[in-house]
Amino acid sequence: MLSVENLNKSFKSDGGEVHAVRDVNFRAGDGEMVAIVGASGSGKSTLLSLLGLLDAPDDGSIEMNGTQLAHLDAQGRTRYRSRQVGFVFQSFNLIPNLSAKENVKLALEFADWPKEDRDARAEAMLAMVGLGGEKGNRRPSKLSGGEQQRVAIARAFAAQPQLILADEPTGSLDRATGQKIVELLRNAASTLKTTVLVVTHDEKVAQQADRRLEIEDGVLTEIA
Amino acid sequence: MNALRRGARNAFRNAMRSVGVVVILGVAIALSISMLIARGAVDAKISAVRSSTGNTITVSPAGFFAGQGGGTPLTTAQVTGLLSVPNVTAVQASLSERLSSTQTNLTSPTLAGSLGQRFGGFAGGASGSAGSLSVPIRVTGTNSPGTSLVGGANGGGTEKLTAGVAFSATSHADVAIVGADLATKNDLKVGSTFRAWGATITVVGIYDAGSTFANAGVLMPLATVQRLASAANQVTGATVTVNSLGNVSGAVSAITKKLGTAADVTSTQATVQSQLAPLNSVKTISTYTLIGAVVGAAVILLLSMLMIVRERRREIGVLKALGATNRSVASQFVAESTTFTVLGALVGGLVGVLISSPLTSALVSASGGASPTGFVRSGGGFTGAGTGFTPPAGAGGALGFRGFRGISNTLSQLHTSASWSTLAFALLAALVIAAFGSTVASATVTRVRPAEVLRSE
């Protein structure tokens, strides 16, 4: 269970202070897929950064299964990211000189998974996203966009995180492939009982989520 | 795959760049290693030459040298007075004389030849008509014969006593040690006698110096020669021994001041020093080039790594977002720069060893270190170092000049070799380069914020 209360984040810019996230409150249950929609500059990415502990909030709380995360130190945030959060990016962000399997194993390495289990776990995760067998040995450049995003999803779920943050996961894909990716995320969320937050501006993607939230000028509201 | 293996693998990510960086590093390391080897070779040569010159000073009457020239002999008192000069530990005096055919029954083993005829007109020199010219017998009176004739006492090579014994330093007896060729020519053995200045001289020893010139001479006690040649208290040369190489130039100044214009004071060291000047400049050049090459390699690697970090900024953000620690990501880049350095060191080490010899020769030649000046007789032992016998002043001093030319002739003959210390330096230099090259890159890595990767999406 993810619980966010009174979360605020502001930045100083040339034009003065920008309040990117304002008093954000929401909850998301295990296995639930929540879509956050909003225009460019609405505060989506900032919110995702705060939830992924890539940035520290000015105030407010982020609680994951009863553990307060908002005020962890840098080491604690790194540890949390490696074990409790998985990221899926719009442009996949796979390491180009590593194979698909090695990319997945990277997340297991950072999460300190037992070395002897990493191979099997990576293969299982790739099989889960439909990239079993020989494709696991291919480098990202030898995979299609959809396949790369599948690898990214396998990597994100590999260390059994409690939270997946997907930033425009279909943004670089055609509609049909994007549809499959969303289905994959949704299935993985329910199967692995992982909370998935999908940031998107694509209404069709958002409609497939269990709940939809809209962010505008840093203010998050639930869409009925 | 841990961070170090990932880093090493990343070094081959861009083949063109990797080859470029390795080649540039290799050239820099090759240059530094060859400079180190050159420096070592030059250093060894300088040390060898310096130690071979010994810590002796030659004192001759002003205008007189090796039986030639003119001037007034020094006195025994003047020469023994040199013992009071600071740092002087010993003074060996000698008196050079010649025995003409009317003064001795000895016959020189050396034929006059055209050189004898050309130089036969001096006083006490060769005698007889041009058709029957005979070479005078060279006699050196010395107060330091020792028991082992080492050091070029009579004109080259290393003299060894092959029969009999040496006379004592304070001997007044009518005895002599004769050169092997002179002994053969005159059928002399230990115990034989010959006539000199009307006295009967007993042969107590025979030496072999390995050269015709040296083996044609006679060594006698200084006091004996002074008495028989009517040269009481006269000395034509002295070899002054100083307690250390570092004090030689100071002693030269002090002796020059003490004897004034009466004597010519020369030290082999001073002459050798000027001969060694080109080598010293090669040493300086190689030192600066060595430092420059190592620093250059480090800067090249530093810039390369900064470029790579800049290129992979997004990737660094991704790794951090996935939970990689700063240390893990930084160690990945350290491993990458170390891989470049190790490859560069391997290439550079091999090339450096191969080019060190021609490069050293080129440097020495360019610095004027190789300046052979015509014919130089090899094996001219000009130093007084060694055990026992040291060259009587005058004879040894004359040979000294030949010795200097010999040095000049061999300055370019440097022996270059890669020792363990060279390899250890190469390793150390590689580590310094890798450390310097990756430190700034690592520091840059730690400043990359993972949130940047989301903002750039």
XYZ file of C-alpha atoms in Angstrom:
681
model
C 0.000 0.000 0.000
C 1.343 3.385 -1.063
C 0.128 6.347 0.933
C 1.005 9.932 0.037
C -0.045 12.851 2.226
C 0.357 16.598 1.833
C 3.312 16.219 -0.512
C 4.871 19.479 -1.684
C 7.812 20.309 -3.898
C 8.884 23.643 -5.289
C 11.837 24.828 -7.341
C 13.506 28.137 -7.759
C 13.766 29.264 -11.326
C 14.596 32.495 -13.160
C 10.931 33.448 -13.087
C 10.637 32.903 -9.340
C 9.517 29.904 -7.326
C 7.693 27.115 -9.119
C 5.388 25.028 -6.952
C 5.580 21.807 -8.957
C 3.679 19.575 -6.528
C 1.025 21.020 -4.182
C -0.484 19.172 -1.262
C -0.750 15.910 -3.082
C -2.701 13.198 -1.305
C -3.541 9.751 -2.618
C -3.358 6.066 -1.892
C -2.737 3.081 -4.125
C -3.203 -0.517 -3.107
C -1.058 -3.584 -3.852
C -1.677 -4.895 -7.378
C -3.500 -1.705 -8.316
C -2.674 0.185 -11.490
C -3.162 3.932 -11.191
C -2.863 6.316 -14.132
C -1.754 9.907 -13.629
C -2.603 12.150 -16.535
C -1.652 15.717 -17.136
C -0.268 18.145 -19.651
C 3.420 18.958 -20.081
C 4.726 20.957 -17.120
C 1.834 19.939 -14.912
C 4.152 18.281 -12.376
C 3.878 14.626 -13.474
C 7.596 13.948 -13.671
C 8.278 15.797 -10.408
C 5.665 13.708 -8.639
C 7.207 10.548 -10.098
C 10.668 11.679 -8.962
C 9.384 12.208 -5.440
C 7.617 8.845 -5.310
C 10.704 7.101 -6.713
C 12.878 8.918 -4.166
C 14.952 10.442 -6.929
C 14.194 13.778 -5.293
C 13.324 14.754 -1.729
C 10.019 16.550 -1.038
C 9.884 19.882 0.762
C 7.310 18.431 3.096
C 4.644 15.779 3.316
C 4.894 12.051 3.705
C 5.332 9.029 1.487
C 4.563 5.766 3.205
C 5.017 2.335 1.733
C 3.476 -0.512 3.710
C 3.872 1.502 6.887
C 7.436 2.635 6.235
C 7.966 6.378 6.089
C 10.177 7.179 3.101
C 9.998 10.919 2.556
C 12.870 11.831 4.795
C 15.310 9.003 4.188
C 18.947 9.992 3.710
C 20.699 9.496 0.356
C 21.874 6.005 1.241
C 18.408 5.011 2.412
C 16.831 6.383 -0.750
C 19.283 4.415 -2.916
C 18.543 1.263 -0.973
C 14.804 1.851 -1.295
C 15.071 2.421 -5.028
C 17.087 -0.733 -5.547
C 14.664 -2.990 -3.669
C 11.226 -1.405 -3.568
C 10.876 0.611 -6.792
C 10.998 -0.322 -10.438
C 11.188 2.256 -13.219
C 9.845 1.998 -16.754
C 10.884 4.908 -18.954
C 9.442 6.248 -22.177
C 12.686 5.684 -24.051
C 13.408 2.316 -22.364
C 16.850 3.374 -21.085
C 18.434 -0.036 -21.458
C 22.224 -0.223 -21.230
C 23.212 -0.617 -24.882
C 26.256 -2.861 -24.507
C 24.507 -5.344 -22.225
C 22.212 -8.107 -23.418
C 18.524 -8.152 -22.474
C 19.268 -10.679 -19.750
C 22.209 -8.670 -18.433
C 20.014 -5.585 -18.290
C 17.526 -7.458 -16.136
C 20.318 -8.859 -13.971
C 21.527 -5.321 -13.366
C 18.435 -4.616 -11.241
C 19.015 -7.867 -9.345
C 22.643 -6.919 -8.713
C 21.693 -3.530 -7.291
C 19.038 -5.205 -5.106
C 21.665 -7.651 -3.807
C 19.883 -10.728 -5.022
C 21.882 -13.918 -4.443
C 24.287 -14.307 -7.353
C 23.355 -17.901 -8.012
C 19.671 -16.957 -8.453
C 20.126 -14.030 -10.797
C 20.335 -15.967 -14.051
C 17.206 -17.970 -13.425
C 15.297 -14.937 -12.168
C 16.266 -12.848 -15.198
C 15.241 -15.624 -17.576
C 11.944 -16.058 -15.755
C 11.186 -12.336 -15.949
C 12.044 -12.214 -19.644
C 9.825 -15.227 -20.224
C 7.043 -13.427 -18.343
C 7.210 -10.512 -20.784
C 7.397 -12.874 -23.779
C 11.121 -12.682 -24.468
C 12.225 -16.152 -23.513
C 15.012 -18.086 -25.184
C 17.554 -16.631 -27.545
C 16.177 -13.077 -27.475
C 17.455 -12.705 -23.938
C 20.983 -12.763 -25.279
C 20.373 -9.968 -27.764
C 21.541 -6.470 -27.193
C 18.914 -3.704 -27.174
C 19.910 -2.560 -30.662
C 18.880 -5.989 -31.975
C 15.400 -5.717 -30.448
C 12.346 -3.785 -31.608
C 10.981 -0.846 -29.589
C 8.241 -3.003 -28.098
C 10.713 -5.714 -27.201
C 13.008 -3.186 -25.565
C 10.126 -1.916 -23.458
C 9.356 -5.491 -22.476
C 12.925 -5.881 -21.312
C 12.543 -2.635 -19.352
C 9.388 -4.013 -17.713
C 11.157 -7.286 -16.906
C 13.966 -5.242 -15.366
C 11.528 -3.114 -13.365
C 9.710 -6.132 -11.888
C 12.799 -8.330 -11.473
C 13.686 -7.483 -7.859
C 10.059 -7.860 -6.731
C 9.526 -4.180 -5.950
C 6.391 -2.928 -4.210
C 6.039 -0.001 -6.563
C 6.464 0.403 -10.318
C 6.698 3.921 -11.709
C 6.103 4.019 -15.450
C 6.755 7.331 -17.163
C 4.947 7.444 -20.532
C 5.692 3.748 -21.148
C 3.923 3.775 -24.507
C 5.216 7.144 -25.648
C 7.777 5.690 -28.038
C 5.644 2.860 -29.332
C 2.943 2.453 -31.959
C -0.598 2.101 -30.680
C -0.828 -1.683 -30.999
C 2.473 -2.284 -29.290
C 1.647 0.298 -26.652
C -1.598 -1.510 -25.962
C 0.281 -4.756 -25.380
C 2.731 -3.033 -23.057
C -0.069 -1.583 -20.955
C -1.690 -5.001 -20.755
C 1.631 -6.433 -19.715
C 2.016 -3.863 -16.958
C -1.521 -4.459 -15.769
C -1.092 -8.241 -15.713
C 2.274 -8.010 -13.973
C 0.785 -5.656 -11.367
C -2.047 -8.015 -10.513
C 0.037 -11.176 -10.748
C 2.916 -9.882 -8.652
C 0.709 -7.743 -6.377
C 2.727 -4.684 -7.221
C 1.410 -1.124 -7.220
C 1.864 0.422 -10.659
C 1.702 4.175 -11.255
C 1.568 5.062 -14.940
C 2.140 8.654 -15.962
C 0.625 9.268 -19.382
C -1.012 11.855 -21.481
C -2.699 9.149 -23.554
C -6.324 8.910 -22.421
C -6.701 5.408 -23.857
C -3.815 4.183 -21.745
C -5.255 5.903 -18.697
C -8.629 4.289 -19.231
C -7.093 0.849 -18.802
C -5.951 1.705 -15.288
C -7.929 0.796 -12.193
C -8.056 4.481 -11.219
C -7.217 7.743 -12.902
C -5.724 10.811 -11.327
C -5.202 14.134 -13.021
C -2.476 16.576 -12.151
C -2.656 20.227 -13.095
C -0.296 22.900 -11.815
C 0.964 20.442 -9.255
C -2.474 19.702 -7.833
C -3.625 16.065 -8.026
C -7.295 15.211 -8.290
C -9.092 11.932 -8.746
C -11.086 11.498 -11.936
C -14.306 9.738 -11.327
C 28.467 -8.962 -13.795
C 29.815 -6.545 -11.240
C 30.729 -2.895 -11.730
C 34.402 -3.603 -12.409
C 33.634 -6.115 -15.156
C 31.058 -3.757 -16.618
C 33.639 -0.974 -16.592
C 36.276 -3.110 -18.289
C 33.707 -4.111 -20.892
C 32.653 -0.508 -21.413
C 36.223 0.259 -22.470
C 35.486 -1.595 -25.719
C 32.073 -0.047 -26.278
C 33.277 2.346 -28.925
C 36.036 0.560 -30.820
C 37.347 3.623 -32.651
C 37.562 5.717 -29.535
C 39.078 2.874 -27.526
C 41.793 2.340 -30.121
C 42.453 6.074 -30.236
C 42.729 6.449 -26.475
C 44.907 3.336 -26.126
C 47.216 4.446 -28.942
C 47.627 7.938 -27.503
C 48.204 6.548 -24.025
C 50.569 3.959 -25.486
C 52.627 6.622 -27.231
C 52.817 8.706 -24.064
C 53.746 5.719 -21.919
C 56.248 4.509 -24.538
C 57.833 7.931 -24.489
C 57.975 8.011 -20.708
C 59.439 4.504 -20.498
C 62.018 5.151 -23.195
C 62.940 8.392 -21.436
C 63.255 6.518 -18.167
C 65.472 3.912 -19.788
C 67.501 6.639 -21.483
C 67.849 8.451 -18.192
C 68.959 5.262 -16.479
C 71.497 4.504 -19.187
C 72.874 8.041 -19.104
C 72.962 8.004 -15.323
C 74.825 4.709 -15.297
C 77.306 6.011 -17.843
C 77.880 9.203 -15.873
C 78.394 7.224 -12.682
C 80.724 4.791 -14.406
C 82.792 7.563 -15.942
C 82.888 9.537 -12.720
C 83.934 6.558 -10.668
C 86.524 5.559 -13.247
C 88.099 8.986 -13.186
C 88.940 8.492 -9.560
C 89.650 11.108 -6.992
C 93.121 12.073 -8.079
C 94.736 15.323 -9.151
C 97.771 15.562 -11.409
C 100.418 18.173 -10.601
C 103.178 18.947 -13.118
C 105.814 21.650 -13.333
C 104.379 24.544 -15.299
C 105.151 24.008 -18.976
C 106.263 20.437 -18.571
C 104.275 17.332 -19.295
C 105.260 13.731 -19.795
C 108.842 14.406 -20.664
C 107.979 17.165 -23.065
C 107.963 20.936 -22.885
C 110.155 22.962 -20.587
C 110.045 24.760 -17.272
C 111.511 24.183 -13.843
C 111.001 21.001 -11.845
C 108.971 21.106 -8.672
C 110.751 20.391 -5.430
C 110.179 17.484 -3.111
C 109.208 19.975 -0.397
C 106.586 21.566 -2.634
C 105.064 18.215 -3.429
C 105.112 16.767 0.086
C 103.672 20.084 1.282
C 100.509 19.214 -0.598
C 99.677 16.754 2.164
C 98.635 19.751 4.240
C 95.926 20.690 1.738
C 92.495 19.889 3.181
C 91.026 16.538 2.070
C 94.310 15.367 0.507
C 95.062 11.873 1.743
C 98.170 10.937 -0.255
C 100.747 12.427 -2.566
C 102.766 10.339 -4.953
C 105.739 12.041 -6.490
C 107.635 11.048 -9.590
C 110.615 12.109 -11.603
C 110.747 11.394 -15.323
C 114.176 10.915 -16.832
C 115.683 9.467 -19.983
C 118.728 7.324 -20.375
C 120.605 7.882 -23.608
C 122.832 5.210 -25.081
C 125.851 6.817 -23.459
C 124.246 6.652 -20.000
C 123.116 3.024 -20.049
C 123.916 -0.297 -21.569
C 120.206 -0.966 -22.130
C 118.768 -0.981 -25.620
C 115.192 0.121 -26.134
C 112.930 -2.551 -27.583
C 111.275 0.180 -29.602
C 112.727 1.017 -33.014
C 113.133 4.707 -33.714
C 111.133 4.587 -36.929
C 110.044 7.766 -38.648
C 108.486 9.109 -35.432
C 111.724 8.593 -33.517
C 113.644 10.380 -36.279
C 111.159 13.223 -36.326
C 111.212 13.736 -32.547
C 114.751 12.569 -31.912
C 116.414 15.968 -31.646
C 115.492 16.894 -28.096
C 117.894 16.914 -25.227
C 118.461 13.519 -23.786
C 116.396 12.043 -26.526
C 117.270 9.658 -29.265
C 120.919 9.579 -30.065
C 123.061 8.673 -33.077
C 122.897 9.604 -36.684
C 119.680 9.518 -38.583
C 120.548 6.067 -39.884
C 121.340 4.545 -36.499
C 118.977 6.440 -34.224
C 118.242 4.720 -30.905
C 115.274 5.515 -28.669
C 116.235 6.584 -25.131
C 115.140 4.508 -22.177
C 112.380 6.133 -20.159
C 113.003 6.014 -16.434
C 110.360 6.950 -13.904
C 111.366 7.505 -10.334
C 108.446 6.929 -8.018
C 107.795 6.789 -4.308
C 104.725 4.652 -4.684
C 105.393 1.396 -6.435
C 103.181 -0.866 -4.322
C 103.140 -4.566 -4.845
C 100.685 -4.742 -7.671
C 101.293 -2.569 -10.644
C 97.831 -1.390 -11.528
C 96.803 1.846 -13.038
C 98.731 2.654 -16.177
C 101.971 3.653 -14.546
C 103.916 3.556 -17.718
C 101.654 4.232 -20.554
C 98.569 2.261 -20.990
C 96.913 -0.899 -20.015
C 96.971 -2.356 -16.594
C 100.442 -3.122 -15.407
C 100.947 -6.339 -13.588
C 104.060 -7.508 -11.860
C 104.915 -10.749 -13.648
C 108.120 -11.520 -11.777
C 109.928 -10.369 -8.642
C 108.704 -7.750 -6.199
C 108.214 -4.010 -6.090
C 110.670 -1.813 -4.226
C 109.503 0.089 -1.153
C 108.197 3.646 -1.281
C 111.159 5.039 0.623
C 113.827 2.950 -1.060
C 117.160 4.547 -1.920
C 118.549 1.363 -3.389
C 119.861 1.001 -6.887
C 117.024 -1.244 -7.989
C 114.467 -1.201 -10.778
C 111.344 -2.828 -12.099
C 111.585 -3.099 -15.862
C 109.017 -3.488 -18.577
C 108.578 -6.921 -20.105
C 109.708 -5.904 -23.605
C 112.760 -4.080 -22.281
C 113.644 -7.153 -20.209
C 113.317 -9.436 -23.210
C 115.294 -7.151 -25.457
C 118.149 -6.930 -22.948
C 117.832 -10.457 -21.578
C 117.044 -9.142 -18.109
C 115.617 -11.323 -15.366
C 115.003 -10.704 -11.683
C 118.467 -10.387 -10.211
C 120.054 -9.181 -13.459
C 121.875 -5.893 -13.469
C 122.243 -3.046 -15.916
C 124.117 0.210 -15.960
C 122.522 3.640 -15.558
C 124.270 6.966 -14.996
C 127.410 4.996 -14.116
C 125.722 2.931 -11.404
C 124.847 -0.726 -11.418
C 121.127 -1.260 -11.075
C 119.639 -4.568 -9.972
C 116.363 -5.737 -11.503
C 113.939 -6.641 -8.688
C 110.816 -7.039 -10.758
C 109.370 -7.234 -14.265
C 105.981 -5.859 -15.238
C 103.695 -6.302 -18.184
C 101.395 -3.453 -19.091
C 100.111 -4.896 -22.338
C 101.528 -2.189 -24.590
C 104.834 -1.812 -26.376
C 105.289 1.737 -25.134
C 104.660 0.891 -21.495
C 106.722 -2.273 -21.556
C 109.784 -0.368 -22.724
C 110.109 1.655 -19.498
C 111.954 1.394 -16.197
C 110.560 2.171 -12.735
C 113.040 3.042 -9.992
C 112.817 4.517 -6.484
C 112.350 8.294 -6.607
C 115.329 8.959 -4.341
C 117.550 6.760 -6.466
C 116.699 8.555 -9.696
C 117.112 11.952 -8.002
C 120.589 10.905 -6.831
C 121.837 9.189 -9.961
C 120.431 11.759 -12.400
C 121.834 14.641 -10.378
C 118.281 15.867 -9.810
C 118.268 16.139 -6.024
C 114.858 17.194 -4.634
C 113.473 17.494 -8.147
C 110.038 16.208 -9.008
C 108.444 16.320 -12.441
C 105.020 15.255 -11.379
C 102.756 14.313 -8.515
C 99.505 12.466 -8.171
C 97.451 13.802 -5.313
C 94.696 11.615 -3.870
C 91.638 13.332 -2.377
C 89.360 11.682 0.175
C 86.218 11.888 -2.008
C 85.114 12.734 -5.522
C 83.136 15.651 -4.215
C 86.238 17.307 -2.781
C 88.365 17.059 -5.916
C 87.512 20.447 -7.375
C 88.082 22.145 -4.013
C 91.460 20.450 -3.667
C 92.422 21.522 -7.208
C 91.747 25.129 -6.249
C 93.688 24.842 -3.019
C 96.711 23.229 -4.709
C 96.666 25.791 -7.512
C 96.643 28.528 -4.921
C 99.440 26.870 -2.950
C 101.805 26.246 -5.865
C 100.902 29.364 -7.804
C 102.394 29.623 -11.283
C 105.017 26.970 -10.579
C 102.714 24.121 -11.469
C 99.981 22.994 -13.769
C 97.241 21.394 -11.725
C 94.671 19.272 -13.495
C 92.087 16.861 -12.336
C 90.597 14.193 -14.465
C 87.270 14.945 -12.892
C 87.132 18.525 -14.098
C 87.952 17.459 -17.616
C 85.542 14.583 -17.489
C 82.878 16.894 -16.121
C 82.992 18.996 -19.268
C 82.964 15.850 -21.367
C 79.909 14.691 -19.466
C 78.001 17.923 -19.962
C 76.107 16.596 -23.019
C 75.072 13.526 -21.087
C 73.875 15.680 -18.242
C 71.728 17.663 -20.650
C 70.340 14.427 -22.071
C 69.504 13.424 -18.526
C 67.708 16.697 -17.948
C 65.831 16.459 -21.232
C 64.790 12.892 -20.517
C 63.615 13.806 -17.023
C 61.391 16.619 -18.252
C 60.136 14.560 -21.173
C 59.381 11.713 -18.795
C 57.345 13.956 -16.491
C 55.666 15.613 -19.472
C 54.713 12.291 -21.002
C 53.190 10.952 -17.789
C 51.289 14.177 -17.135
C 50.229 14.303 -20.794
C 48.938 10.750 -20.646
C 47.033 11.521 -17.456
C 45.463 14.631 -18.989
C 44.534 12.733 -22.159
C 42.845 10.034 -20.105
C 41.179 12.612 -17.898
C 39.680 14.429 -20.868
C 38.664 11.170 -22.519
C 36.939 9.998 -19.375
C 35.208 13.339 -18.903
C 33.949 13.095 -22.469
C 32.716 9.571 -21.822
C 31.005 10.557 -18.574
C 29.342 13.459 -20.336
C 28.148 11.150 -23.084
C 26.754 8.660 -20.595
C 25.188 11.129 -18.211
C 21.755 9.751 -18.931
C 22.950 6.182 -18.450
C 24.503 7.147 -15.121
C 21.137 8.588 -14.091
C 19.404 5.363 -15.096
C 21.848 3.255 -13.102
C 21.288 5.437 -10.066
C 17.537 5.336 -10.534
C 17.766 1.556 -10.575
C 19.527 1.676 -7.223
C 23.229 1.798 -8.091
C 25.306 3.594 -5.487
C 27.660 6.426 -6.388
C 30.534 4.141 -5.468
C 29.329 1.401 -7.754
C 28.917 3.729 -10.734
C 32.219 5.505 -10.056
C 34.085 2.199 -9.763
C 32.674 1.268 -13.154
C 34.363 4.321 -14.672
C 37.556 3.729 -12.708
C 37.646 0.203 -14.142
C 37.100 1.600 -17.621
C 39.932 4.118 -17.328
C 42.170 1.477 -15.756
C 41.471 -0.826 -18.684
C 42.502 1.936 -21.100
C 45.635 2.553 -19.050
C 46.606 -1.098 -18.771
C 46.215 -1.559 -22.522
C 48.140 1.664 -23.116
C 50.847 0.501 -20.706
C 51.161 -2.840 -22.485
C 51.453 -1.191 -25.888
C 53.602 1.640 -24.553
C 55.830 -0.677 -22.532
C 56.626 -2.821 -25.528
C 57.170 0.118 -27.857
C 59.092 2.016 -25.178
C 61.579 -0.805 -24.663
C 62.012 -1.204 -28.409
C 62.617 2.471 -29.135
C 64.630 3.286 -26.029
C 67.994 2.372 -27.523
C 67.739 4.326 -30.807
C 66.049 7.195 -29.014
C 68.821 7.378 -26.434
C 71.487 7.308 -29.133
C 69.671 10.034 -31.051
C 69.391 12.184 -27.935
C 73.061 11.755 -27.069
C 74.134 12.483 -30.635
C 71.905 15.544 -30.816
C 73.393 16.801 -27.565
C 76.943 16.474 -28.841
C 77.818 13.544 -26.646
C 79.384 11.569 -29.468
C 82.435 13.455 -30.607
C 85.214 11.025 -31.390
C 88.362 12.937 -32.145
C 90.489 10.876 -34.416
C 92.564 7.975 -33.275
C 92.419 7.159 -29.622
C 94.376 4.335 -28.169
C 92.042 2.137 -26.242
C 92.783 0.709 -22.873
C 94.646 3.767 -21.688
C 94.374 3.323 -17.983
C 94.626 6.877 -16.775
C 93.285 6.598 -13.298
C 95.115 6.114 -10.135
C 92.380 4.084 -8.610
C 92.907 0.503 -7.707
C 95.061 -1.300 -5.290
C 98.693 -0.774 -4.732
C 100.563 1.029 -7.420
C 99.249 4.287 -8.768
C 100.680 5.996 -11.761
C 103.674 8.168 -11.179
C 102.749 11.725 -11.946
C 103.708 12.792 -15.406
C 103.510 9.443 -17.039
C 100.015 8.795 -15.771
C 98.993 12.372 -16.393
C 100.054 12.195 -19.973
C 97.943 9.187 -20.413
C 95.131 11.025 -18.781
C 94.550 13.109 -21.864
C 94.317 10.015 -23.951
C 91.879 8.690 -21.433
C 89.630 11.736 -21.774
C 89.409 11.249 -25.480
C 88.564 7.663 -24.771
C 85.662 8.779 -22.622
C 84.486 11.185 -25.248
C 84.636 8.407 -27.749
C 82.497 6.100 -25.661
C 79.931 8.559 -24.356
C 77.516 7.552 -27.050
C 78.039 3.882 -26.310
C 75.246 3.639 -23.789
C 73.776 0.390 -22.659
C 70.003 0.639 -22.432
C 68.028 -1.979 -20.608
C 64.605 -2.288 -19.028
C 65.121 -3.310 -15.441
C 62.553 -4.398 -12.883
C 62.637 -0.889 -11.523
C 61.710 0.388 -14.995
C 58.775 -1.991 -15.124
C 57.822 -0.990 -11.601
C 57.906 2.624 -12.692
C 55.740 1.806 -15.717
C 53.219 0.189 -13.399
C 53.352 3.117 -11.008
C 53.005 5.605 -13.851
C 50.045 3.644 -15.208
C 48.424 3.706 -11.785
C 49.025 7.443 -11.449
C 47.608 8.014 -14.914
C 44.584 5.807 -14.240
C 43.975 7.386 -10.860
C 44.299 10.921 -12.177
C 42.284 10.104 -15.274
C 39.411 8.577 -13.363
C 39.288 10.736 -10.251
C 37.680 13.736 -11.860
C 35.403 11.498 -13.910
C 34.320 9.711 -10.748
C 33.691 13.006 -9.009
C 31.542 14.054 -11.957
C 29.640 10.783 -11.768
C 28.671 11.396 -8.159
C 27.202 14.773 -9.104
C 24.808 13.313 -11.670
C 21.335 13.294 -10.120
C 19.079 10.381 -11.055
C 16.117 12.727 -11.345
C 17.748 14.161 -14.476
C 16.897 11.026 -16.365
C 13.177 11.594 -15.806
C 13.360 15.273 -16.665
C 15.065 14.450 -19.959
C 12.326 12.001 -20.928
